[in-house]
mmCIF file of C-alpha atoms in Angstrom:
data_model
loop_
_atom_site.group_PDB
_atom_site.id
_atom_site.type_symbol
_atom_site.label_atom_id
_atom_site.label_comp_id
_atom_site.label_asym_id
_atom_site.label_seq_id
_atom_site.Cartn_x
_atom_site.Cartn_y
_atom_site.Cartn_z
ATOM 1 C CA UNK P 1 59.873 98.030 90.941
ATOM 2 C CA UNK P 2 61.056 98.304 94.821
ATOM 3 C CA UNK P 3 58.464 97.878 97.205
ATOM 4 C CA UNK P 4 58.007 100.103 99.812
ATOM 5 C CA UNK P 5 58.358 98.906 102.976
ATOM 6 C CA UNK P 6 55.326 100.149 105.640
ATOM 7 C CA UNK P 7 54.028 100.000 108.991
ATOM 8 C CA UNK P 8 50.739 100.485 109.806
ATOM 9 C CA UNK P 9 49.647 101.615 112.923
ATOM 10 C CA UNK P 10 46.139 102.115 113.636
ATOM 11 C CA UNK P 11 42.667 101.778 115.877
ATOM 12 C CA UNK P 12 40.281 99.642 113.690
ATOM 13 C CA UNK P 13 37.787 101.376 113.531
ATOM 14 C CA UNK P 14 35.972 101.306 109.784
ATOM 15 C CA UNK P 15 37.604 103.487 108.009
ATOM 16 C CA UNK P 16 41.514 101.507 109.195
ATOM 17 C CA UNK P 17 39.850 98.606 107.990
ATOM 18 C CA UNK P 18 39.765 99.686 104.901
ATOM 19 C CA UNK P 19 43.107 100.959 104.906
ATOM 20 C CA UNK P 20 44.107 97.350 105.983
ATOM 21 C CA UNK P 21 42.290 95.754 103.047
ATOM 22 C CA UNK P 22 44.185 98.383 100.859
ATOM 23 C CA UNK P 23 47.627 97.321 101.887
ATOM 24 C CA UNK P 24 47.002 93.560 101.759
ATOM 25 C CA UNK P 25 46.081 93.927 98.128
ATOM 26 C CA UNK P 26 48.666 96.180 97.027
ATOM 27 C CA UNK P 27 51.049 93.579 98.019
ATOM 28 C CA UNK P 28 52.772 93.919 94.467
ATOM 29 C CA UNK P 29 53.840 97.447 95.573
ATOM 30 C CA UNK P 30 53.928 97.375 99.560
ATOM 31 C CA UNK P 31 56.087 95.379 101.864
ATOM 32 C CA UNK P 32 53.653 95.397 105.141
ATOM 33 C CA UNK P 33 56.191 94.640 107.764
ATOM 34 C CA UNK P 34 53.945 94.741 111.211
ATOM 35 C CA UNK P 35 50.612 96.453 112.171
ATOM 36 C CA UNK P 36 50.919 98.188 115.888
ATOM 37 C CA UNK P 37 47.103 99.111 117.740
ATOM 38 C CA UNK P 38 46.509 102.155 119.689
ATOM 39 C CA UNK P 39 43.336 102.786 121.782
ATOM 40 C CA UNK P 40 41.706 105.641 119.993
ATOM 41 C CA UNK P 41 38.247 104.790 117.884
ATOM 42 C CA UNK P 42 37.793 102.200 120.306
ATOM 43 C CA UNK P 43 39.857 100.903 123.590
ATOM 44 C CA UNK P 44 43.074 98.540 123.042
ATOM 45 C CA UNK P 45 41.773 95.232 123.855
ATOM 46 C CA UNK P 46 39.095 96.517 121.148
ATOM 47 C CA UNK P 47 41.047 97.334 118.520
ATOM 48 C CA UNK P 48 43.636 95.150 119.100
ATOM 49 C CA UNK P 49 40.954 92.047 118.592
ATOM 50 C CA UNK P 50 39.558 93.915 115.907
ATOM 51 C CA UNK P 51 43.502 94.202 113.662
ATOM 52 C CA UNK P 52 43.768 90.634 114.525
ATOM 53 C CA UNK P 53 40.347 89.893 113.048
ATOM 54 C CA UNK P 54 41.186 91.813 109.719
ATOM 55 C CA UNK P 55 44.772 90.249 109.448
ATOM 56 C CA UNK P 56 43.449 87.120 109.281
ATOM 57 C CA UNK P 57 40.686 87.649 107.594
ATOM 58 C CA UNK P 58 42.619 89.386 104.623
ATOM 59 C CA UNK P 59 45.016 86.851 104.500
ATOM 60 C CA UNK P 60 47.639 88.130 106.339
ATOM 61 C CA UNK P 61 48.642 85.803 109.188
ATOM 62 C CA UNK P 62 52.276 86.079 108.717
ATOM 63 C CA UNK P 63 51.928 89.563 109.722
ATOM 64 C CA UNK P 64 53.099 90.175 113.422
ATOM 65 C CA UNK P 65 50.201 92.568 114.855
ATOM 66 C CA UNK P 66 51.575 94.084 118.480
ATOM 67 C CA UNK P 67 49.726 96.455 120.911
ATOM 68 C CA UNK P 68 50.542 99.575 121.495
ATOM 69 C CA UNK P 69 49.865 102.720 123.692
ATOM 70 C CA UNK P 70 46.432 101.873 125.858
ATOM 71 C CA UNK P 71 45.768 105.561 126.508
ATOM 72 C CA UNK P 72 46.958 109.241 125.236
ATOM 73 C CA UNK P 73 50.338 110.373 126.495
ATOM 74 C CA UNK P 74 49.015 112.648 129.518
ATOM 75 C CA UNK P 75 45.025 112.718 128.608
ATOM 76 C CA UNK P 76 42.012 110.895 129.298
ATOM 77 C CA UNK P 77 41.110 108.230 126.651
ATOM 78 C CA UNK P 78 37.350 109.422 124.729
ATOM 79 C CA UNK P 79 36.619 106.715 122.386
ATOM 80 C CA UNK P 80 34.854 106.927 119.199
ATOM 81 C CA UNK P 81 32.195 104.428 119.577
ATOM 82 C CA UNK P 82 29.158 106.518 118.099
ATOM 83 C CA UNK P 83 31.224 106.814 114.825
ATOM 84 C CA UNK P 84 32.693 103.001 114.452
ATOM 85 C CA UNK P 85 29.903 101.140 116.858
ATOM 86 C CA UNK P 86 30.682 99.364 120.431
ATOM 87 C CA UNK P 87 33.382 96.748 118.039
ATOM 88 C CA UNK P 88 34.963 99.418 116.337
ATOM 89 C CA UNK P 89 33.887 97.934 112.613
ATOM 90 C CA UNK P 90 30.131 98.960 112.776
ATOM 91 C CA UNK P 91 27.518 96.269 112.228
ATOM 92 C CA UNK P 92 30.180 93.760 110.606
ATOM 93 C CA UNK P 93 31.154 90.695 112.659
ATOM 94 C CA UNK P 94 34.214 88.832 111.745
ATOM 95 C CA UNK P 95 34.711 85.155 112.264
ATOM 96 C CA UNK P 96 36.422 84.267 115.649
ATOM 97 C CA UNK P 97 40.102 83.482 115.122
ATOM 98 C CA UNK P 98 43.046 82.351 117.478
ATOM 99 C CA UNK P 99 45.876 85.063 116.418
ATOM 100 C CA UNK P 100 47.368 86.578 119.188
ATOM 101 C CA UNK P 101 49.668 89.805 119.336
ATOM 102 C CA UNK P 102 53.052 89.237 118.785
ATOM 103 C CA UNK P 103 54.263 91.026 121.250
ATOM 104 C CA UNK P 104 53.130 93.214 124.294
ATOM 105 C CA UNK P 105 56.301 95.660 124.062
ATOM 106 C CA UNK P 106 54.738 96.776 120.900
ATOM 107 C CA UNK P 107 56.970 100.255 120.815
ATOM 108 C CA UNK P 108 60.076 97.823 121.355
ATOM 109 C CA UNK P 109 59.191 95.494 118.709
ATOM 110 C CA UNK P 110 58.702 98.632 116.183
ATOM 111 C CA UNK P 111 61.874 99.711 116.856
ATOM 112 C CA UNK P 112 63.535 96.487 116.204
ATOM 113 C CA UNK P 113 61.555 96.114 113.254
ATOM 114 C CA UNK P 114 62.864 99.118 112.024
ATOM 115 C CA UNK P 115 66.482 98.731 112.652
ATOM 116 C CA UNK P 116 66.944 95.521 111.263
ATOM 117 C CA UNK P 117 65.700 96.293 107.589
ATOM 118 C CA UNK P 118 67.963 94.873 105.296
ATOM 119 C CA UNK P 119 70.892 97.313 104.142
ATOM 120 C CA UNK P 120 70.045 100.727 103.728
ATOM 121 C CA UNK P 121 66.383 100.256 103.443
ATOM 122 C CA UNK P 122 64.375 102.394 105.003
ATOM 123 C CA UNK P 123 60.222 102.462 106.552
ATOM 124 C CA UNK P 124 57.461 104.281 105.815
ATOM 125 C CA UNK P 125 55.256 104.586 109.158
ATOM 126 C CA UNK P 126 51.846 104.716 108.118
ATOM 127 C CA UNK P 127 49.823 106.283 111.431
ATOM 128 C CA UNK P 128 45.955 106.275 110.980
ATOM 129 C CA UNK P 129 45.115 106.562 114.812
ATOM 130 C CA UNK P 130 46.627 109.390 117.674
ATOM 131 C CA UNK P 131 50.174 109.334 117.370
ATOM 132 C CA UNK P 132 50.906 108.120 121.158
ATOM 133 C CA UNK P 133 52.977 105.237 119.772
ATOM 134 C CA UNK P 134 54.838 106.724 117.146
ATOM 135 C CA UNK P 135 55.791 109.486 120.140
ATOM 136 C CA UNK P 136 56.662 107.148 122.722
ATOM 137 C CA UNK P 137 59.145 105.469 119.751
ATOM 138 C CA UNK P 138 60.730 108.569 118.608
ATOM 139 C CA UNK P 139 61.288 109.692 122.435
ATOM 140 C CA UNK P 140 62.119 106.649 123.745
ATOM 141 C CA UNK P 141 64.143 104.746 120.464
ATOM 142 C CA UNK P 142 65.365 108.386 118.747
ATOM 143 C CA UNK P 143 68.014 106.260 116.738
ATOM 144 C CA UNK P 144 64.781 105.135 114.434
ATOM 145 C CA UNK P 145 64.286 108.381 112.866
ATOM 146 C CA UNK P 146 67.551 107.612 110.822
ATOM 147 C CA UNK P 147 65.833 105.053 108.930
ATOM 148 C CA UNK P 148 62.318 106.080 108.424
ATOM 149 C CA UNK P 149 61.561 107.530 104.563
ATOM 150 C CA UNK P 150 58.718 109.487 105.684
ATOM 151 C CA UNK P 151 55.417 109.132 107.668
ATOM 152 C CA UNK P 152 52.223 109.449 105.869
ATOM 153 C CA UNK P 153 49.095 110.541 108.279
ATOM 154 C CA UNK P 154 45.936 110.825 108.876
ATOM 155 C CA UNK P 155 45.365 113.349 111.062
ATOM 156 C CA UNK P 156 44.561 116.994 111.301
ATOM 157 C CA UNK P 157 43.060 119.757 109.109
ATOM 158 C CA UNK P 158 44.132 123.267 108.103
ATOM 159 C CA UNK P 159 40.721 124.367 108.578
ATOM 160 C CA UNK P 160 38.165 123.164 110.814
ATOM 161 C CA UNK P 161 37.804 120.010 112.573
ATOM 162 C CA UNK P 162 35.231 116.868 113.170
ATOM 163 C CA UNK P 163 35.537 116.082 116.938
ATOM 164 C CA UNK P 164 34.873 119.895 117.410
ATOM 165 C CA UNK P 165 35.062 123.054 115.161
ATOM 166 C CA UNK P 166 38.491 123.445 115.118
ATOM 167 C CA UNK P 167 40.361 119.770 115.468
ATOM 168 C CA UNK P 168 40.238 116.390 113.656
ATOM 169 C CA UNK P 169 39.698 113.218 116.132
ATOM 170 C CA UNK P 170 43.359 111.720 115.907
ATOM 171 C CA UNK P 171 45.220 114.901 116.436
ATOM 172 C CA UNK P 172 42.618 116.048 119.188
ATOM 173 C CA UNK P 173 42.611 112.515 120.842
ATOM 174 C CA UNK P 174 46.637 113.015 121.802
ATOM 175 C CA UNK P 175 47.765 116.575 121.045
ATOM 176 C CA UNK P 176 51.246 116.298 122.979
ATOM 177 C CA UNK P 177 51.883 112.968 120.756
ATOM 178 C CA UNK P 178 51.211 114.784 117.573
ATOM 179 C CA UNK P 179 53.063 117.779 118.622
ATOM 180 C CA UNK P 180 56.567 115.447 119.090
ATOM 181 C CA UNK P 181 55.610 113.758 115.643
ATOM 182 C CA UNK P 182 55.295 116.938 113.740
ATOM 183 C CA UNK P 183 58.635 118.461 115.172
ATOM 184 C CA UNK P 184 60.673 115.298 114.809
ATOM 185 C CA UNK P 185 62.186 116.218 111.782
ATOM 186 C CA UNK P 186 60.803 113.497 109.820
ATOM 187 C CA UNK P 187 59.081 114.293 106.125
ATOM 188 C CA UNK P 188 55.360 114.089 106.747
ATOM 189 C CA UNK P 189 52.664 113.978 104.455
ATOM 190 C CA UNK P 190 49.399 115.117 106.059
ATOM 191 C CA UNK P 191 46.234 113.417 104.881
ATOM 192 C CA UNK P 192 43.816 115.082 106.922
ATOM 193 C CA UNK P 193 40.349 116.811 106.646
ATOM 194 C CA UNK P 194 40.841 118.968 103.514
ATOM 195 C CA UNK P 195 41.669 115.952 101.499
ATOM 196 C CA UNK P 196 39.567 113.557 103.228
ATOM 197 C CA UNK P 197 36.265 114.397 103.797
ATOM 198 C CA UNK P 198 36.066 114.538 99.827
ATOM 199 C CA UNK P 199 37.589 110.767 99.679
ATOM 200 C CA UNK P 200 34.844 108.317 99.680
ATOM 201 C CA UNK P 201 32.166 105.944 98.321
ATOM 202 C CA UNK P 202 28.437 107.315 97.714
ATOM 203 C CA UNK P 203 25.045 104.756 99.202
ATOM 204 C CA UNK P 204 25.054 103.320 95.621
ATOM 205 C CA UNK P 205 28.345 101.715 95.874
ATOM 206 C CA UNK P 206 28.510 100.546 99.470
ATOM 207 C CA UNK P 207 25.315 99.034 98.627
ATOM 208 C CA UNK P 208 26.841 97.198 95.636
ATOM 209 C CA UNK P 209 29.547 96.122 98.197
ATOM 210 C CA UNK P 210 26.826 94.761 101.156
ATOM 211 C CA UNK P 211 24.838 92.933 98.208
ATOM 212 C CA UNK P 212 28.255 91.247 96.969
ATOM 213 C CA UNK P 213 28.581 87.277 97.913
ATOM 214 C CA UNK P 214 32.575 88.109 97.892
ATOM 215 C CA UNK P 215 32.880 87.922 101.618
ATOM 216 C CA UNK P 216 35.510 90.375 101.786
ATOM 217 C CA UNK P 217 33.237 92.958 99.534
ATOM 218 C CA UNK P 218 30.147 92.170 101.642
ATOM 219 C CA UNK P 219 32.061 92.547 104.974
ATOM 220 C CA UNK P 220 33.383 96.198 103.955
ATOM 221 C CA UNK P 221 29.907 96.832 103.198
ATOM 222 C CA UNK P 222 28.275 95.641 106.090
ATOM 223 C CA UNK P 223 31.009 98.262 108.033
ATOM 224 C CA UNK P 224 30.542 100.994 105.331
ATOM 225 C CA UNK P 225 26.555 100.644 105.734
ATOM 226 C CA UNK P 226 27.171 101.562 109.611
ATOM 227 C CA UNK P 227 28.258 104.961 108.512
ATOM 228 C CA UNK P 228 25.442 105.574 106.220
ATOM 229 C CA UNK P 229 22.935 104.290 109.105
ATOM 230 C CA UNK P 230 24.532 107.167 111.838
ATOM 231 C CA UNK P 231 23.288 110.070 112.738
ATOM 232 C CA UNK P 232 26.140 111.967 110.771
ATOM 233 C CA UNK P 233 26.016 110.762 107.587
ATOM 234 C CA UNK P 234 21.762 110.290 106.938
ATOM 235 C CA UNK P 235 21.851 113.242 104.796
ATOM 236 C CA UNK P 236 24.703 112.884 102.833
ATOM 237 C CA UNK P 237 25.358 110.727 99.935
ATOM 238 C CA UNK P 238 29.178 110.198 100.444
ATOM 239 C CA UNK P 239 30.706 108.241 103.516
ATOM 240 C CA UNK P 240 34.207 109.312 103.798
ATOM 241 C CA UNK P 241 36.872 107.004 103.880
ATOM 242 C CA UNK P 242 39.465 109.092 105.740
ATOM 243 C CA UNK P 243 41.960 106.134 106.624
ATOM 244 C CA UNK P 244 42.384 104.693 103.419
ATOM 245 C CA UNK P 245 43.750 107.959 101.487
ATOM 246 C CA UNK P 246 47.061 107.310 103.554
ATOM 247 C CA UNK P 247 47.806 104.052 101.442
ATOM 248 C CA UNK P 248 46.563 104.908 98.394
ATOM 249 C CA UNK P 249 48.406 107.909 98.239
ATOM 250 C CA UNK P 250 51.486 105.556 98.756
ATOM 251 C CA UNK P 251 50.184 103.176 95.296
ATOM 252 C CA UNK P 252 48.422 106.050 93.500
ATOM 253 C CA UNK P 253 50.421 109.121 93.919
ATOM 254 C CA UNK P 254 48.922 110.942 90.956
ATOM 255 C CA UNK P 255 45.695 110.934 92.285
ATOM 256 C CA UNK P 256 46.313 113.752 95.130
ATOM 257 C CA UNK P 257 47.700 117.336 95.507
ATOM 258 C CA UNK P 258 48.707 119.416 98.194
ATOM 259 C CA UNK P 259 51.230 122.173 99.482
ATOM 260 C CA UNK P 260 53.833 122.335 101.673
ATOM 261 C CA UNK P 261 53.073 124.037 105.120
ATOM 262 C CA UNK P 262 54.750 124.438 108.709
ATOM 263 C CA UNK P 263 52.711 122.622 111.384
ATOM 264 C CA UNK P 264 52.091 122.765 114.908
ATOM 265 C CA UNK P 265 49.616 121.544 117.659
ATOM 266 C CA UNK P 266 47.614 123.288 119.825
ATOM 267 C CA UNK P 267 48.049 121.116 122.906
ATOM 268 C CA UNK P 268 46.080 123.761 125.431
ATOM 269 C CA UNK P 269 42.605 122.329 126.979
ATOM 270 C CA UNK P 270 40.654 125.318 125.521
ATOM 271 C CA UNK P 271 38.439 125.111 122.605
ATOM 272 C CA UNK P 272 41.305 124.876 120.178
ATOM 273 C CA UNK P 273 42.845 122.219 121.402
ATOM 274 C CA UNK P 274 44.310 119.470 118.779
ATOM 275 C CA UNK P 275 44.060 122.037 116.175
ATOM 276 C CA UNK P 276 46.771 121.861 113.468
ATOM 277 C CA UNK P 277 47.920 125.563 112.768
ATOM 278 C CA UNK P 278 49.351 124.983 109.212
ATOM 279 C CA UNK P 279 50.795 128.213 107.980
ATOM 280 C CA UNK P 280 49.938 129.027 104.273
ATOM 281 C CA UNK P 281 51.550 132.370 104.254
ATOM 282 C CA UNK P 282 53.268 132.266 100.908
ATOM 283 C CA UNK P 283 54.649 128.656 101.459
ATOM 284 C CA UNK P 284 52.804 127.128 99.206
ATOM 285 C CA UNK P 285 55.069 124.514 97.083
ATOM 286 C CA UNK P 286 58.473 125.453 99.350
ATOM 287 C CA UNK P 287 59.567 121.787 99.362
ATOM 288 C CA UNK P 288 61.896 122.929 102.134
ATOM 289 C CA UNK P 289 59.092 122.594 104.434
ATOM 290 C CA UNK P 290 58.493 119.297 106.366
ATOM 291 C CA UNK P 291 54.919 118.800 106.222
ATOM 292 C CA UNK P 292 53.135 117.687 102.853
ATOM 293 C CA UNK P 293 49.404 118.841 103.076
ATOM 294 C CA UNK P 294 47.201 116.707 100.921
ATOM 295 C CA UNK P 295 44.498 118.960 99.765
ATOM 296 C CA UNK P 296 42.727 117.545 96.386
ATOM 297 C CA UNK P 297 41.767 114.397 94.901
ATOM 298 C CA UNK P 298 40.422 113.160 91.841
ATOM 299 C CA UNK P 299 37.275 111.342 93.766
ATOM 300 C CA UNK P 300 36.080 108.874 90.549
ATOM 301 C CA UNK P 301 39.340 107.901 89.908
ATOM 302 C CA UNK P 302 39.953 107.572 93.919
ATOM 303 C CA UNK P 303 36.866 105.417 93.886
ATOM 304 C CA UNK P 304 37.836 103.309 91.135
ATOM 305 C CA UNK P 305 41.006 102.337 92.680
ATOM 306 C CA UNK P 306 39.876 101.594 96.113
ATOM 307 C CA UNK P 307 37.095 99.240 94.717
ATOM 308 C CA UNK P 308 39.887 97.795 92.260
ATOM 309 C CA UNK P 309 41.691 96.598 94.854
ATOM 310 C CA UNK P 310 39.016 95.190 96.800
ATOM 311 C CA UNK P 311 38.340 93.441 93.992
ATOM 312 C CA UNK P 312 41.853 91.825 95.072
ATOM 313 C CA UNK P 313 39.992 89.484 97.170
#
């Protein structure tokens, strides 16, 4: 089996953490080539410490980690720090490490990344952040869209949003960015709200996870546990994992559906803005169309396979 080849580029935040910890144990099936930051949950030197922290933690020091976009393309920067705590990973605290970014050109060393895969291969950009960086290299580098497979998102929502009632925090964070992604001509598949905010583990199994004495398992549980203990999730009984859907759609396939819709960004300053207007009107399963929109999931088996592969560790 060929392995795909992936970059990840993210804000850690919880919820990318977990989509780190899903690619470094799917290492049978993904080539991880880099992991790019973007200030979004939290600000870049945040973040930025936080995918270095993770990296080595998960045992992946040979991957180059390089920072990205410090702010939105043309908008203020509105971190998430009620949702991910003043770290960005919640009440978990990784040990200190001496890993530094490989580069501070980080759209630059994408690009060259990219180019220089082997042959024909091509990359799969994995964005679970606001697309500012993967805007700045299609505008700036446009030669890279020639050898990227696909990009596989998380971001957006046909209907409704979480920052406000109409847009999901990535896409609202850096409309203009997500508007150049969408329209690049690039397949997409969209792994935003619909699919989700039904993706997830329930109290009993983040517990089991916080109780572990794997320190990988306890550590996602300690961050997990941070969700459970805000203000948005004390009534409900399954924290959503939003990040992590984008890799395990990549190793699990069968576990998702979806259709295939046009999308495009509201990028006004009104109450819509960052909204994804994805138009269902009789396009459902017209391949033709760029955008893949996740929009079911089998949640036990999604559950099983995301604490399968933490089981990795």
């Amino acid at each position: 089996m060929n392995k795909l080849n992936i970059w990840m580029d993210c804000d850690p935040g919880i919820d990318d953490a977990v989509a780190i910890a899903m690619a470094a144990a799917s290492r049978d099936q993904l080539s991880l080539w880099g992991i790019s930051t973007v200030a979004g949950n939290q600000t870049s030197d945040r973040v930025t410490n936080n995918a270095l922290q993770l990296t080595a933690f998960l045992g992946l020091d040979n991957i180059p980690v390089v920072r990205g976009a410090t702010e939105p393309l043309i908008r203020k920067l509105e971190v998430a720090d009620d949702i991910h705590g003043e770290t960005g990973l919640g009440h978990c605290r990784l040990p200190s490490i001496s890993k530094q970014p490989d580069s501070e050109n980080g759209i630059l060393f994408m690009r060259d990344c990219i180019m220089h895969l082997p042959g024909q291969e091509k990359m799969v950009l994995v964005p679970t952040a606001p697309l500012t960086n993967i805007a700045l290299l299609f505008k700036v580098f446009p030669e890279v869209k020639e050898r990227i497979d696909q990009i596989v998102l998380m971001g957006g929502s046909s209907a409704g949003g979480n920052v406000t009632p109409s847009a999901e925090f990535n896409i609202w964070t850096d409309p203009e960015a997500a508007e150049i992604v969408f329209h690049a001509g690039v397949p997409i598949v969209m792994c935003g709200l619909d699919v989700t905010n039904h993706c997830g583990l329930d109290r009993n199994q983040v517990e089991e996870l916080r109780c572990s004495s794997n320190p990988v398992k306890h550590a996602y549980g300690e961050m997990l546990q941070f969700y459970f203990d805000s203000t948005e999730y004390q009534s409900k009984d399954l924290v959503c994992i939003h990040d992590a859907v984008t890799i395990l759609y990549l190793t699990n396939p069968e576990l998702f559906q979806g259709i295939y819709v046009p999308v495009d960004v509201d990028c006004t300053s009104g109450i819509n803005r960052g909204m994804t207007v994805c138009d269902k009107r009789g396009y459902e399963g017209s391949e033709d169309q760029s955008v893949l929109l996740l929009n079911q999931v089998d949640l036990e088996a999604f559950q099983h396979v995301l604490l399968e592969k933490l089981n990795y560790f």
